[in-house]
Coordinates of C-alpha atoms in Angstrom, one line a residue:
X218 CA 0.1 -0.1 0.0
X219 CA 2.7 2.6 0.9
X220 CA 4.9 1.6 -2.0
X221 CA 2.0 2.5 -4.4
X222 CA 1.3 5.8 -2.5
X223 CA 5.1 6.5 -2.7
X224 CA 5.2 5.7 -6.6
X225 CA 1.9 7.8 -7.1
X226 CA 3.6 10.6 -4.9
X227 CA 6.6 10.4 -7.1
X228 CA 4.5 10.9 -10.4
X229 CA 2.6 13.8 -8.3
X230 CA 6.1 15.3 -7.8
X231 CA 7.2 15.1 -11.3
X232 CA 3.8 17.2 -12.2
X233 CA 4.9 19.6 -9.5
X234 CA 8.2 20.0 -10.9
X235 CA 6.8 20.7 -14.3
X236 CA 4.6 23.2 -12.8
X237 CA 7.6 24.9 -10.9
X238 CA 9.8 24.7 -14.0
X239 CA 7.1 26.4 -16.2
X240 CA 6.6 29.1 -13.5
X241 CA 10.4 29.9 -13.4
X242 CA 10.7 30.1 -17.1
X243 CA 7.9 32.9 -17.0
X244 CA 9.4 34.5 -14.1
X245 CA 12.7 34.4 -16.1
X246 CA 11.3 36.3 -19.0
X247 CA 10.2 39.0 -16.8
X248 CA 13.2 39.2 -14.5
X249 CA 15.9 38.3 -17.0
X250 CA 17.3 35.9 -14.2
X251 CA 19.6 33.3 -16.0
X252 CA 19.1 29.4 -15.4
X253 CA 20.4 28.0 -12.4
X254 CA 22.9 25.2 -12.4
X255 CA 23.1 24.7 -8.8
X256 CA 21.1 21.3 -9.0
X257 CA 23.9 19.8 -11.5
X258 CA 26.7 21.0 -9.4
X259 CA 25.1 19.6 -6.2
X260 CA 24.5 16.1 -8.1
X261 CA 28.1 16.4 -9.3
X262 CA 29.4 17.0 -5.7
X263 CA 27.1 14.3 -4.2
X264 CA 28.2 11.5 -6.9
X265 CA 32.1 12.4 -7.2
X266 CA 32.9 14.1 -3.9
X267 CA 34.3 17.1 -5.7
X268 CA 32.8 20.4 -6.0
X269 CA 32.7 21.5 -9.5
X270 CA 33.6 25.1 -10.4
X271 CA 30.6 27.7 -10.4
X272 CA 31.0 28.1 -14.3
X273 CA 30.2 24.3 -14.9
X274 CA 26.8 24.1 -16.6
X275 CA 26.0 20.5 -17.3
X276 CA 22.3 20.6 -18.7
X277 CA 21.9 16.6 -18.4
X278 CA 23.0 16.5 -14.8
X279 CA 20.7 19.6 -14.0
X280 CA 17.5 17.9 -15.2
X281 CA 18.5 14.8 -13.5
X282 CA 18.7 16.6 -10.2
X283 CA 15.9 18.8 -10.8
X284 CA 13.3 16.2 -11.8
X285 CA 14.8 13.4 -9.6
X286 CA 14.4 15.7 -6.5
X287 CA 11.1 16.5 -7.4
X288 CA 10.0 12.8 -7.7
X289 CA 11.7 11.9 -4.7
X290 CA 10.2 14.5 -2.3
X291 CA 6.8 13.8 -4.1
X292 CA 7.1 10.2 -2.9
X293 CA 6.9 11.5 0.5
X294 CA 4.0 13.7 0.0
X295 CA 2.2 10.5 -1.5
X296 CA 2.9 8.7 1.7
X297 CA 1.6 11.7 3.5
X298 CA -1.7 11.4 1.5
X299 CA -2.1 7.8 2.1
X300 CA -1.7 8.7 5.8
X301 CA -4.5 11.4 5.9
X302 CA -1.9 14.3 5.7
X303 CA -3.9 16.0 3.0
X304 CA -5.0 19.6 1.6
X305 CA -3.4 22.9 1.7
X306 CA -2.0 22.4 5.3
X307 CA -0.1 19.4 4.1
X308 CA 1.1 21.2 1.1
X309 CA 2.4 24.1 3.1
X310 CA 4.4 21.6 5.5
X311 CA 5.7 19.7 2.2
X312 CA 7.0 23.4 1.1
X313 CA 9.4 23.6 4.0
X314 CA 10.4 19.9 3.3
X315 CA 11.2 20.8 -0.3
X316 CA 13.1 23.9 0.7
X317 CA 14.9 22.0 3.6
X318 CA 15.8 19.1 1.2
X319 CA 17.6 21.4 -1.3
X320 CA 19.2 23.5 1.0
X321 CA 20.6 20.8 3.0
X322 CA 22.0 18.9 -0.2
X323 CA 23.3 22.4 -1.7
X324 CA 25.1 23.5 1.3
X325 CA 26.2 20.1 2.8
X326 CA 28.2 19.7 -0.6
X327 CA 29.4 23.3 -0.4
X328 CA 27.6 24.1 -3.7
X329 CA 25.0 26.6 -2.4
X330 CA 24.9 29.4 0.1
X331 CA 22.5 29.8 3.0
X332 CA 19.4 31.5 1.8
X333 CA 19.7 34.5 4.2
X334 CA 23.0 35.4 2.2
X335 CA 20.7 35.8 -1.0
X336 CA 19.1 38.8 -2.4
X337 CA 15.4 39.5 -1.3
X338 CA 14.3 38.7 -4.9
X339 CA 16.2 35.3 -5.1
X340 CA 14.7 34.3 -1.9
X341 CA 11.0 35.1 -3.2
X342 CA 11.7 33.5 -6.4
X343 CA 13.0 30.4 -4.7
X344 CA 10.2 30.1 -2.1
X345 CA 7.6 30.7 -4.7
X346 CA 8.8 28.0 -6.9
X347 CA 8.9 25.6 -4.1
X348 CA 5.4 26.5 -3.0
X349 CA 4.2 26.0 -6.6
X350 CA 5.7 22.7 -6.8
X351 CA 4.6 21.6 -3.5
X352 CA 0.9 22.7 -3.9
X353 CA 0.7 21.1 -7.4
X354 CA 2.5 18.0 -6.1
X355 CA -0.3 17.9 -3.1
X356 CA -3.2 18.5 -5.4
X357 CA -2.1 15.7 -7.7
X358 CA -1.1 13.2 -4.9
X359 CA -4.3 13.8 -2.9
X360 CA -6.3 12.7 -6.2
X361 CA -4.1 9.7 -7.0
X362 CA -3.4 8.3 -3.8
X363 CA -6.3 6.6 -1.9
X364 CA -6.6 7.2 2.1
X365 CA -5.1 4.0 3.7
X366 CA -6.4 5.0 7.1
X367 CA -9.8 4.6 8.6
X368 CA -11.7 8.1 8.0
X369 CA -14.1 7.3 11.2
X370 CA -10.7 7.4 13.5
X371 CA -9.2 10.3 11.5
X372 CA -12.3 12.4 12.6
X373 CA -11.9 11.5 16.1
X374 CA -8.2 12.6 16.0
X375 CA -6.8 8.9 16.4
X376 CA -6.0 8.3 12.8
X377 CA -5.2 4.5 13.2
X378 CA -4.1 2.9 10.0
X379 CA -6.4 0.3 8.6
X380 CA -3.4 -1.7 7.2
X381 CA -2.3 -3.0 10.9
X382 CA 0.7 -1.0 11.8
X383 CA -0.6 -0.8 15.1
X384 CA -1.9 -4.2 16.6
X385 CA -3.6 -3.3 19.8
X386 CA -4.7 -0.7 21.9
X387 CA -3.1 2.8 22.1
X388 CA -1.0 4.0 25.1
X389 CA -4.1 5.4 26.5
X390 CA -5.9 2.0 26.4
X391 CA -8.2 2.9 23.5
X392 CA -8.2 1.7 20.0

């Protein structure tokens, strides 16, 4: 059940990545901001252990990291949808997960810089792009992934899964 949810979430993540990419292309036409190759340099650093120069612009690796990260973080959103974490609130939380994933990988490899060192415009553009990604990913995941928990328990705030992850009473002695 969770494997299917993750796969469908990954597909939703690809849809979210497509929406984010389209939004960035529109934004770049208005702002003149160039393409970012930070994803490519991050993937290079992760796979080789060497930090490539900032002038390196490998488009294939850029797309692999860009779309791969979108699918991977989308898989998590699919699992959330199956678990009952749905709707705009889940998508808002998912935005922070996407931002944290990118920032952790970019800064741990030495490729990126902390967001507070960026211009305000770059901060807004990055946050907006990740929010578009997360809301589209969430909308698609919520439609593709069936709920795997008993809705009655969710309404009562207990959220006991129907697949048997908990066999027995809760710590409070209730089911």
